[in-house]
Short mmCIF file of C-alpha atoms in Angstrom, two decimals:
data_model
loop_
_atom_site.label_atom_id
_atom_site.label_comp_id
_atom_site.label_asym_id
_atom_site.label_seq_id
_atom_site.Cartn_x
_atom_site.Cartn_y
_atom_site.Cartn_z
CA MET A 1261 -18.65 88.14 -44.49
CA THR A 1262 -20.91 90.34 -42.40
CA ASP A 1263 -24.45 89.99 -41.20
CA HIS A 1264 -24.99 93.75 -41.34
CA PRO A 1265 -27.17 95.12 -44.13
CA ILE A 1266 -25.30 96.63 -47.07
CA VAL A 1267 -25.63 100.41 -47.30
CA ASP A 1268 -24.84 101.99 -50.66
CA PRO A 1269 -23.18 105.44 -51.08
CA THR A 1270 -26.58 107.19 -51.20
CA GLY A 1271 -27.44 105.88 -47.75
CA HIS A 1272 -30.08 103.48 -49.06
CA THR A 1273 -30.50 100.33 -46.99
CA PRO A 1274 -32.13 97.63 -49.12
CA ALA A 1275 -34.90 95.62 -47.57
CA PRO A 1276 -33.80 92.02 -47.06
CA ALA A 1277 -35.47 89.36 -49.14
CA PRO A 1278 -38.06 87.30 -47.27
CA PRO A 1279 -36.37 84.36 -45.53
CA GLY A 1280 -39.12 81.96 -46.53
CA PRO A 1281 -41.32 81.54 -49.57
CA GLY A 1282 -43.14 84.83 -48.87
CA LEU A 1283 -46.68 85.54 -50.04
CA GLY A 1284 -46.10 84.25 -53.55
CA ILE A 1285 -46.85 87.54 -55.30
CA PHE A 1286 -43.47 87.67 -57.03
CA ASP A 1287 -41.09 85.23 -58.61
CA LYS A 1288 -38.58 84.94 -55.76
CA GLU A 1289 -35.62 84.35 -58.06
CA LEU A 1290 -36.37 87.55 -59.97
CA LEU A 1291 -36.87 89.53 -56.76
CA ASP A 1292 -33.65 88.24 -55.18
CA ARG A 1293 -31.59 89.17 -58.23
CA CYS A 1294 -31.55 92.89 -57.38
CA ILE A 1295 -28.39 93.83 -55.44
CA SER A 1296 -29.54 97.41 -54.74
CA CYS A 1297 -26.47 98.89 -56.43
CA GLY A 1298 -28.25 102.00 -57.70
CA PHE A 1299 -27.07 101.89 -61.32
CA CYS A 1300 -30.73 102.06 -62.35
CA LEU A 1301 -31.41 105.44 -60.75
CA PRO A 1302 -29.99 107.71 -63.49
CA ALA A 1303 -31.81 105.68 -66.17
CA CYS A 1304 -35.25 106.03 -64.57
CA PRO A 1305 -37.53 108.79 -65.92
CA THR A 1306 -39.69 109.01 -62.79
CA TYR A 1307 -36.65 109.22 -60.50
CA ALA A 1308 -35.44 112.07 -62.71
CA LEU A 1309 -38.76 113.86 -62.14
CA THR A 1310 -38.88 113.49 -58.36
CA GLY A 1311 -35.43 112.55 -57.05
CA GLU A 1312 -37.28 110.27 -54.62
CA GLU A 1313 -35.80 106.85 -53.86
CA THR A 1314 -39.24 105.21 -53.85
CA SER A 1315 -39.77 106.40 -57.43
CA SER A 1316 -36.72 104.53 -58.72
CA PRO A 1317 -36.49 100.88 -59.82
CA ARG A 1318 -34.40 100.07 -56.75
CA GLY A 1319 -36.86 101.78 -54.46
CA ARG A 1320 -39.81 100.02 -56.06
CA ILE A 1321 -38.12 96.65 -55.71
CA THR A 1322 -37.63 97.47 -52.02
CA LEU A 1323 -41.39 98.06 -51.85
CA MET A 1324 -42.03 94.78 -53.66
CA ARG A 1325 -39.88 92.93 -51.12
CA ALA A 1326 -41.75 94.53 -48.24
CA LEU A 1327 -45.06 93.54 -49.82
CA GLU A 1328 -43.86 89.99 -50.42
CA ALA A 1329 -42.65 89.69 -46.84
CA GLY A 1330 -45.92 91.03 -45.45
CA ASP A 1331 -44.26 94.14 -44.00
CA LEU A 1332 -46.53 96.40 -46.04
CA ALA A 1333 -50.27 95.90 -46.37
CA PRO A 1334 -51.54 95.45 -49.95
CA ASP A 1335 -53.62 98.64 -49.61
CA ASP A 1336 -50.62 100.73 -48.53
CA PRO A 1337 -50.92 104.07 -50.41
CA THR A 1338 -47.22 104.08 -51.37
CA LEU A 1339 -47.63 100.72 -53.08
CA ALA A 1340 -50.64 101.97 -55.00
CA GLU A 1341 -48.89 105.18 -56.03
CA GLU A 1342 -45.59 103.69 -57.16
CA SER A 1343 -47.09 100.75 -59.05
CA SER A 1344 -49.02 103.36 -61.05
CA PHE A 1345 -46.29 106.03 -61.30
CA CYS A 1346 -43.80 103.67 -62.99
CA LEU A 1347 -43.76 104.03 -66.78
CA GLY A 1348 -42.66 100.44 -67.32
CA CYS A 1349 -40.11 101.59 -69.93
CA ARG A 1350 -37.51 99.01 -68.83
CA ALA A 1351 -34.61 101.45 -69.27
CA CYS A 1352 -33.31 100.17 -65.92
CA GLU A 1353 -32.81 96.71 -67.41
CA THR A 1354 -30.24 98.00 -69.90
CA VAL A 1355 -27.91 99.27 -67.17
CA CYS A 1356 -28.47 96.62 -64.49
CA PRO A 1357 -25.29 94.60 -63.79
CA ALA A 1358 -27.33 91.86 -62.10
CA GLY A 1359 -29.71 91.33 -65.02
CA VAL A 1360 -32.87 92.17 -63.09
CA GLU A 1361 -35.96 91.59 -65.27
CA TYR A 1362 -37.81 94.57 -63.90
CA GLY A 1363 -40.52 94.42 -66.54
CA GLN A 1364 -41.58 90.99 -65.34
CA LEU A 1365 -41.58 92.13 -61.72
CA LEU A 1366 -43.75 95.12 -62.60
CA GLU A 1367 -46.28 92.85 -64.33
CA GLN A 1368 -46.42 90.61 -61.27
CA TRP A 1369 -46.82 93.64 -59.02
CA ARG A 1370 -49.72 95.02 -61.04
CA ASP A 1371 -51.34 91.59 -61.29
CA HIS A 1372 -51.62 91.79 -57.52
CA GLN A 1373 -52.04 95.55 -57.01
CA TRP A 1374 -54.55 96.10 -59.84
CA SER A 1375 -56.70 93.00 -59.43
CA GLY A 1376 -60.47 93.24 -59.74
CA PRO A 1377 -61.96 96.64 -58.85
CA ASN A 1378 -58.52 98.08 -58.05
CA ARG A 1379 -57.68 98.27 -61.75
CA PRO A 1380 -58.11 101.81 -63.15
CA TRP A 1381 -61.43 102.09 -64.98
CA ILE A 1382 -59.80 103.43 -68.14
CA ALA A 1383 -57.61 100.36 -68.32
CA ARG A 1384 -60.60 98.10 -67.70
CA ALA A 1385 -62.55 99.74 -70.53
CA LEU A 1386 -59.70 99.48 -73.02
CA MET A 1387 -58.98 95.87 -72.10
CA ALA A 1388 -62.65 95.00 -72.61
CA LEU A 1389 -62.62 96.67 -76.02
CA VAL A 1390 -59.51 94.96 -77.41
CA SER A 1391 -60.68 91.59 -76.07
CA ARG A 1392 -63.45 91.62 -78.68
CA PRO A 1393 -61.96 90.77 -82.10
CA GLY A 1394 -65.23 91.66 -83.82
CA LEU A 1395 -65.04 95.25 -82.60
CA LEU A 1396 -61.39 95.49 -83.62
CA ARG A 1397 -62.18 94.27 -87.12
CA LEU A 1398 -65.12 96.64 -87.41
CA GLN A 1399 -63.11 99.74 -86.52
CA GLY A 1400 -60.40 98.65 -88.92
CA LEU A 1401 -62.84 98.16 -91.79
CA MET A 1402 -64.32 101.59 -91.18
CA ARG A 1403 -60.88 103.19 -91.12
CA ARG A 1404 -59.54 101.23 -94.15
CA HIS A 1405 -56.44 99.48 -92.80
CA ALA A 1406 -54.36 97.19 -95.00
CA ARG A 1407 -56.35 94.20 -96.20
CA GLY A 1408 -56.01 90.88 -97.92
CA THR A 1409 -52.92 89.30 -99.43
CA ALA A 1410 -50.73 91.57 -101.48
CA LYS A 1411 -49.17 90.26 -104.68
CA ALA A 1412 -45.46 90.85 -104.97
CA THR A 1413 -44.03 91.75 -108.34
CA PRO A 1414 -40.38 91.34 -109.39
CA SER A 1415 -40.00 95.08 -109.89
CA THR A 1416 -41.29 96.11 -106.48
CA ALA A 1417 -40.58 93.37 -103.95
CA THR A 1418 -38.08 90.92 -102.65
CA PRO A 1419 -39.94 87.61 -102.14
CA ALA A 1420 -39.82 86.27 -98.64
CA GLU A 1421 -38.14 83.09 -99.84
CA SER A 1422 -35.18 85.04 -101.21
CA VAL A 1423 -34.57 87.14 -98.10
CA PRO A 1424 -30.90 86.99 -97.07
CA ALA A 1425 -30.00 86.17 -93.49
CA GLN A 1426 -27.81 89.24 -93.19
CA SER A 1427 -27.56 92.31 -95.34
CA THR A 1428 -25.40 95.40 -95.47
CA PRO A 1429 -27.39 98.58 -95.93
CA PRO A 1430 -26.22 101.11 -98.48
CA ALA A 1431 -23.84 103.78 -97.25
CA THR A 1432 -25.77 106.85 -96.16
CA ALA A 1433 -25.09 110.03 -94.32
CA GLY A 1434 -26.58 108.77 -91.10
CA PRO A 1435 -25.83 108.66 -87.40
CA ASP A 1436 -22.37 107.89 -86.16
CA PRO A 1437 -22.29 104.13 -85.36
CA ALA A 1438 -20.10 104.88 -82.36
CA GLU A 1439 -22.91 106.98 -80.90
CA THR A 1440 -25.70 104.51 -81.66
CA PRO A 1441 -26.22 101.49 -79.36
CA ALA A 1442 -25.59 98.12 -80.94
CA ASP A 1443 -28.57 95.89 -81.66
CA ASP A 1444 -29.04 92.57 -79.91
CA SER A 1445 -31.33 91.25 -82.64
CA SER A 1446 -29.83 88.57 -84.88
CA GLY A 1447 -31.56 89.73 -88.04
CA GLN A 1448 -32.13 86.11 -89.06
CA LEU A 1449 -35.20 85.26 -91.15
CA SER A 1450 -36.35 81.78 -92.09
CA ALA A 1451 -36.11 81.17 -95.82
CA GLY A 1452 -39.42 80.57 -97.55
CA GLN A 1453 -41.51 81.37 -94.48
CA GLN A 1454 -44.75 83.28 -94.82
CA VAL A 1455 -44.79 86.77 -93.28
CA SER A 1456 -48.06 87.95 -91.69
CA LEU A 1457 -48.72 91.59 -90.85
CA MET A 1458 -50.16 92.21 -87.39
CA LEU A 1459 -52.67 95.04 -87.69
CA GLY A 1460 -52.64 96.08 -84.04
CA CYS A 1461 -55.43 97.41 -81.83
CA VAL A 1462 -54.54 101.10 -81.71
CA GLU A 1463 -53.36 101.39 -85.30
CA ARG A 1464 -56.51 99.88 -86.79
CA GLY A 1465 -58.65 102.61 -85.30
CA LEU A 1466 -56.33 105.60 -84.98
CA HIS A 1467 -53.55 105.13 -87.53
CA PRO A 1468 -54.76 102.80 -90.31
CA GLY A 1469 -52.39 104.45 -92.77
CA VAL A 1470 -49.48 102.74 -91.01
CA SER A 1471 -50.54 99.24 -92.07
CA ARG A 1472 -51.27 100.45 -95.61
CA ALA A 1473 -47.79 101.95 -95.80
CA ALA A 1474 -46.25 98.72 -94.47
CA GLN A 1475 -48.08 96.79 -97.17
CA GLN A 1476 -46.76 99.20 -99.77
CA LEU A 1477 -43.19 98.76 -98.53
CA CYS A 1478 -43.51 94.97 -98.25
CA PRO A 1479 -45.82 93.69 -101.01
CA GLU A 1480 -44.83 90.12 -100.20
CA ILE A 1481 -46.60 90.10 -96.82
CA THR A 1482 -50.02 88.64 -96.12
CA VAL A 1483 -52.66 90.39 -94.01
CA PRO A 1484 -54.89 87.81 -92.30
CA THR A 1485 -58.29 89.30 -91.60
CA ARG A 1486 -59.16 87.40 -88.42
CA GLN A 1487 -56.71 88.56 -85.81
CA GLY A 1488 -57.18 89.86 -82.30
CA CYS A 1489 -55.11 91.75 -79.74
CA CYS A 1490 -51.55 90.67 -78.90
CA GLY A 1491 -52.22 90.99 -75.15
CA ALA A 1492 -49.61 93.63 -74.32
CA LEU A 1493 -52.29 95.98 -72.99
CA HIS A 1494 -53.48 93.30 -70.54
CA ALA A 1495 -49.98 92.34 -69.43
CA HIS A 1496 -49.10 95.93 -68.57
CA ASN A 1497 -52.36 96.61 -66.75
CA GLY A 1498 -52.61 93.84 -64.19
CA ASP A 1499 -53.75 90.80 -66.20
CA SER A 1500 -50.61 89.10 -67.48
CA LYS A 1501 -52.38 85.72 -67.66
CA THR A 1502 -54.85 86.98 -70.27
CA GLY A 1503 -51.99 88.85 -71.94
CA ALA A 1504 -50.12 85.58 -72.43
CA GLU A 1505 -53.24 83.78 -73.68
CA LEU A 1506 -53.95 86.50 -76.25
CA ALA A 1507 -50.36 86.38 -77.48
CA ARG A 1508 -50.55 82.62 -78.00
CA THR A 1509 -53.90 82.94 -79.76
CA LEU A 1510 -52.55 85.60 -82.10
CA GLY A 1511 -49.56 83.37 -82.80
CA GLU A 1512 -52.03 80.73 -84.03
CA GLN A 1513 -53.97 83.26 -86.11
CA LEU A 1514 -50.91 84.66 -87.88
CA PRO A 1515 -48.88 82.03 -89.78
CA GLY A 1516 -45.14 82.23 -90.25
CA THR A 1517 -43.17 85.27 -89.18
CA ILE A 1518 -45.26 87.94 -87.47
CA LEU A 1519 -44.44 91.43 -88.75
CA THR A 1520 -45.52 94.29 -86.50
CA THR A 1521 -45.31 98.06 -86.78
CA ALA A 1522 -45.59 98.45 -82.99
CA GLY A 1523 -42.42 98.14 -80.92
CA GLY A 1524 -44.32 97.38 -77.70
CA CYS A 1525 -46.31 94.59 -79.34
CA ALA A 1526 -43.11 93.16 -80.80
CA ALA A 1527 -41.50 92.84 -77.37
CA HIS A 1528 -44.60 91.27 -75.80
CA LEU A 1529 -45.07 88.74 -78.61
CA ALA A 1530 -41.38 87.86 -78.69
CA HIS A 1531 -41.49 87.09 -74.97
CA HIS A 1532 -44.37 84.64 -75.36
CA LEU A 1533 -43.88 83.24 -78.87
CA GLY A 1534 -40.10 83.34 -79.21
CA ARG A 1535 -37.79 85.87 -80.80
CA ASP A 1536 -37.61 83.93 -84.06
CA ARG A 1537 -41.34 84.38 -84.72
CA VAL A 1538 -41.54 88.15 -84.40
CA ARG A 1539 -40.07 91.02 -86.39
CA GLU A 1540 -40.65 94.73 -85.98
CA LEU A 1541 -40.87 96.57 -89.31
CA SER A 1542 -37.47 98.30 -89.27
CA GLU A 1543 -35.53 95.15 -88.41
CA TYR A 1544 -37.49 93.18 -91.01
CA LEU A 1545 -36.67 95.71 -93.72
CA ASP A 1546 -33.03 95.72 -92.61
CA ALA A 1547 -32.77 91.93 -92.62
CA LYS A 1548 -34.28 91.53 -96.06
CA GLY A 1549 -31.98 94.14 -97.55
CA HIS A 1550 -34.72 96.63 -98.34
CA GLN A 1551 -33.51 99.34 -100.70
CA THR A 1552 -35.13 102.66 -99.86
CA VAL A 1553 -36.20 104.83 -102.77
CA GLY A 1554 -36.82 108.54 -103.03
CA GLN A 1555 -36.35 111.11 -100.33
CA VAL A 1556 -38.48 113.21 -98.04
CA THR A 1557 -38.21 116.90 -98.84
CA VAL A 1558 -39.50 120.12 -97.31
CA ASN A 1559 -39.57 123.29 -99.40
CA GLY A 1560 -37.24 121.76 -101.96
CA ARG A 1561 -34.59 120.60 -99.48
CA ARG A 1562 -33.93 117.26 -97.85
CA ALA A 1563 -36.00 116.99 -94.67
CA ARG A 1564 -34.47 116.96 -91.20
CA ALA A 1565 -35.82 114.00 -89.26
CA ALA A 1566 -35.32 112.63 -85.74
CA LEU A 1567 -36.34 109.33 -84.15
CA GLN A 1568 -38.28 108.64 -80.98
CA ASP A 1569 -37.37 105.11 -79.93
CA SER A 1570 -39.97 102.66 -78.73
CA CYS A 1571 -38.95 101.82 -75.15
CA HIS A 1572 -39.76 98.12 -75.37
CA LEU A 1573 -38.24 97.78 -78.83
CA ARG A 1574 -35.03 99.42 -77.63
CA ASN A 1575 -34.82 98.18 -74.04
CA GLY A 1576 -36.58 94.84 -74.47
CA LEU A 1577 -35.37 93.70 -77.90
CA GLY A 1578 -32.27 95.85 -78.39
CA VAL A 1579 -33.35 97.21 -81.78
CA THR A 1580 -31.89 100.69 -82.33
CA ARG A 1581 -29.83 100.77 -85.53
CA PRO A 1582 -32.30 99.78 -88.29
CA PRO A 1583 -34.80 102.63 -87.86
CA ARG A 1584 -32.02 105.20 -87.73
CA GLU A 1585 -30.38 103.94 -90.90
CA LEU A 1586 -33.69 103.77 -92.75
CA ILE A 1587 -34.47 107.37 -91.82
CA ALA A 1588 -30.97 108.48 -92.79
CA ALA A 1589 -31.39 106.89 -96.22
CA VAL A 1590 -34.26 109.23 -97.16
CA ALA A 1591 -33.69 112.32 -95.00
CA ASP A 1592 -31.04 114.14 -92.95
CA TYR A 1593 -31.04 112.25 -89.67
CA VAL A 1594 -30.81 114.21 -86.41
CA GLU A 1595 -30.19 112.35 -83.15
CA LEU A 1596 -32.04 114.03 -80.31
CA PRO A 1597 -30.33 113.78 -76.88
CA SER A 1598 -33.28 111.94 -75.34
CA ALA A 1599 -34.27 109.83 -78.36
CA GLY A 1600 -33.74 106.64 -76.37
CA LYS A 1601 -35.72 107.78 -73.34
CA CYS A 1602 -39.46 107.28 -72.76
CA CYS A 1603 -41.82 109.82 -74.32
CA GLY A 1604 -44.42 109.33 -71.60
CA ALA A 1605 -46.96 107.41 -73.69
CA ALA A 1606 -46.19 104.05 -72.06
CA GLY A 1607 -49.34 102.23 -73.15
CA THR A 1608 -52.22 103.53 -71.03
CA TYR A 1609 -49.95 105.76 -68.90
CA ALA A 1610 -50.77 108.95 -70.83
CA MET A 1611 -54.46 108.40 -70.05
CA LEU A 1612 -54.02 107.21 -66.46
CA ARG A 1613 -51.50 109.89 -65.45
CA PRO A 1614 -51.72 112.68 -68.04
CA GLU A 1615 -49.85 115.30 -66.01
CA ASP A 1616 -46.87 113.03 -65.32
CA SER A 1617 -46.92 111.88 -68.92
CA LYS A 1618 -46.71 115.48 -70.10
CA LYS A 1619 -43.77 116.18 -67.78
CA VAL A 1620 -41.87 113.29 -69.37
CA LEU A 1621 -42.70 114.46 -72.90
CA GLU A 1622 -41.98 118.20 -72.60
CA PRO A 1623 -38.15 117.99 -72.74
CA LYS A 1624 -38.39 115.96 -75.95
CA LEU A 1625 -40.55 118.60 -77.58
CA ASP A 1626 -38.01 121.23 -76.53
CA GLU A 1627 -35.24 119.21 -78.15
CA ALA A 1628 -37.17 118.75 -81.39
CA GLU A 1629 -37.78 122.47 -81.69
CA GLU A 1630 -34.21 123.38 -80.77
CA ALA A 1631 -32.89 120.97 -83.38
CA ASP A 1632 -35.26 122.51 -85.96
CA VAL A 1633 -36.42 119.13 -87.25
CA ASP A 1634 -39.22 118.73 -89.76
CA TYR A 1635 -40.29 115.27 -88.59
CA VAL A 1636 -40.14 113.17 -85.44
CA VAL A 1637 -40.36 109.56 -86.62
CA THR A 1638 -41.78 106.89 -84.32
CA VAL A 1639 -41.91 103.09 -84.43
CA ASN A 1640 -44.84 102.58 -82.07
CA PRO A 1641 -48.46 103.83 -82.33
CA GLY A 1642 -48.62 105.00 -78.73
CA CYS A 1643 -45.47 107.08 -79.20
CA LEU A 1644 -46.88 108.44 -82.45
CA ARG A 1645 -50.04 109.66 -80.77
CA GLN A 1646 -48.14 111.08 -77.79
CA VAL A 1647 -45.61 113.07 -79.83
CA GLN A 1648 -48.26 114.09 -82.37
CA GLN A 1649 -50.50 115.59 -79.70
CA GLY A 1650 -47.56 117.29 -77.99
CA LEU A 1651 -46.32 118.96 -81.17
CA ARG A 1652 -49.83 120.05 -82.13
CA SER A 1653 -50.45 121.58 -78.71
CA ARG A 1654 -47.36 123.72 -79.23
CA ARG A 1655 -48.33 124.51 -82.80
CA SER A 1656 -44.89 123.29 -83.78
CA ARG A 1657 -43.99 123.11 -87.46
CA ALA A 1658 -42.48 119.67 -86.80
CA LYS A 1659 -44.73 116.70 -87.50
CA ALA A 1660 -44.86 113.26 -85.92
CA ILE A 1661 -45.03 110.35 -88.35
CA HIS A 1662 -44.64 106.57 -88.20
CA LEU A 1663 -41.58 105.07 -89.88
CA ALA A 1664 -43.72 103.11 -92.34
CA GLU A 1665 -45.51 106.23 -93.53
CA PHE A 1666 -42.24 108.17 -93.63
CA LEU A 1667 -40.59 105.63 -95.94
CA ALA A 1668 -43.74 105.43 -98.07
CA LEU A 1669 -43.72 109.24 -98.32
CA ALA A 1670 -40.15 109.07 -99.63
CA ALA A 1671 -41.05 106.35 -102.12
CA ARG A 1672 -43.79 108.51 -103.61
CA SER A 1673 -41.18 111.10 -104.55
CA ALA A 1674 -39.12 108.62 -106.60
CA PRO A 1675 -39.34 108.73 -110.42
CA GLU A 1676 -41.78 106.20 -111.79
CA VAL A 1677 -40.06 103.12 -113.21
CA PRO A 1678 -41.40 102.28 -116.70
CA PRO A 1679 -42.86 98.78 -117.10
CA SER A 1680 -40.64 97.91 -120.08
CA GLY A 1681 -36.96 97.16 -119.95
CA ASN A 1682 -36.12 100.41 -121.77
CA PRO A 1683 -35.89 103.33 -119.29
CA ALA A 1684 -36.54 105.78 -122.16
CA GLN A 1685 -39.91 104.28 -122.97
CA ARG A 1686 -43.07 105.53 -121.27
#
């Protein structure tokens, strides 16, 4: 053993953890878990942009330790910059050999750094808006999101009570399993349990067609009218306490399994309500053995479609396979090199740091155009808006679309099934 500080091959000397309890800003056990190995550096989008140690997960944890120990003043400009510059994508967690829960540390950091008037005004405004369920319901009613309780019919739906625990999707010309990360999700669903669709804050106002498409794909779901925000917006913008309270409240408002079309919301709710209560749309369809129908075509040919992963769905919940296989069932799937990397939306990030957000997005747009895809499919409303705006600004022929709407688009192309048992009858 040696008392000398460990220096890694890059020359980085990690700041020692505070010898005592510190200032209490961070969970000491989480902070101490980082061994400063540097595996996180290549996975970090902001480190890729700058090459600066302080803009990496390891560098930011060094800053956190200095703040906790009192070696850096809370108003230090580097602390303010790096707590804001981080995308919070959690890609570092997937490669960390020590199991550092960086997402939790970032929330604790922003709880301290962005308290009171220090919180960006855009974030404050959005948090105030989504904290008012009445306003959320009003914008949804005006934009015609999915409503009420749908009635499942034997010809169009698999009742929730007959959902199998595991299912094998039909063979399709899809991505090579060897090149697609394995999912950590169990795929288990409780037999006979009610499934409630979470409408979401952003989708109700900006993308109401997503919930309508989800209702079309899953006629067995219910859509409770009185539901608020899940709290993810608060948790990522310096108010994790309210974020947790909103998640628990929503868990009480939505009975049974909570089905969400937003990968970020899924990860936040799963953290606070338990993994067994929450399902993102693609994993729900996969687990219930959903049979896709129809295909998406462009100019008479099968469409070429790529996926933009949701960071928190991929890095937080490990869901990667289901959306790819669902896309491949109705179109020619194209895996973009950076499909699993952040698009730069990152919740409020695109509004708080638009220039940095654009720098993260640009390579993805290049890839989509080089691959000559017709659609970039997303599984999160923030990603949808980010990619949609980027493609439009380039006047690209490729279109951004949510997975729910993409599958519904395919279903509309399928031949109509006659109501009688005789296929020849109309």
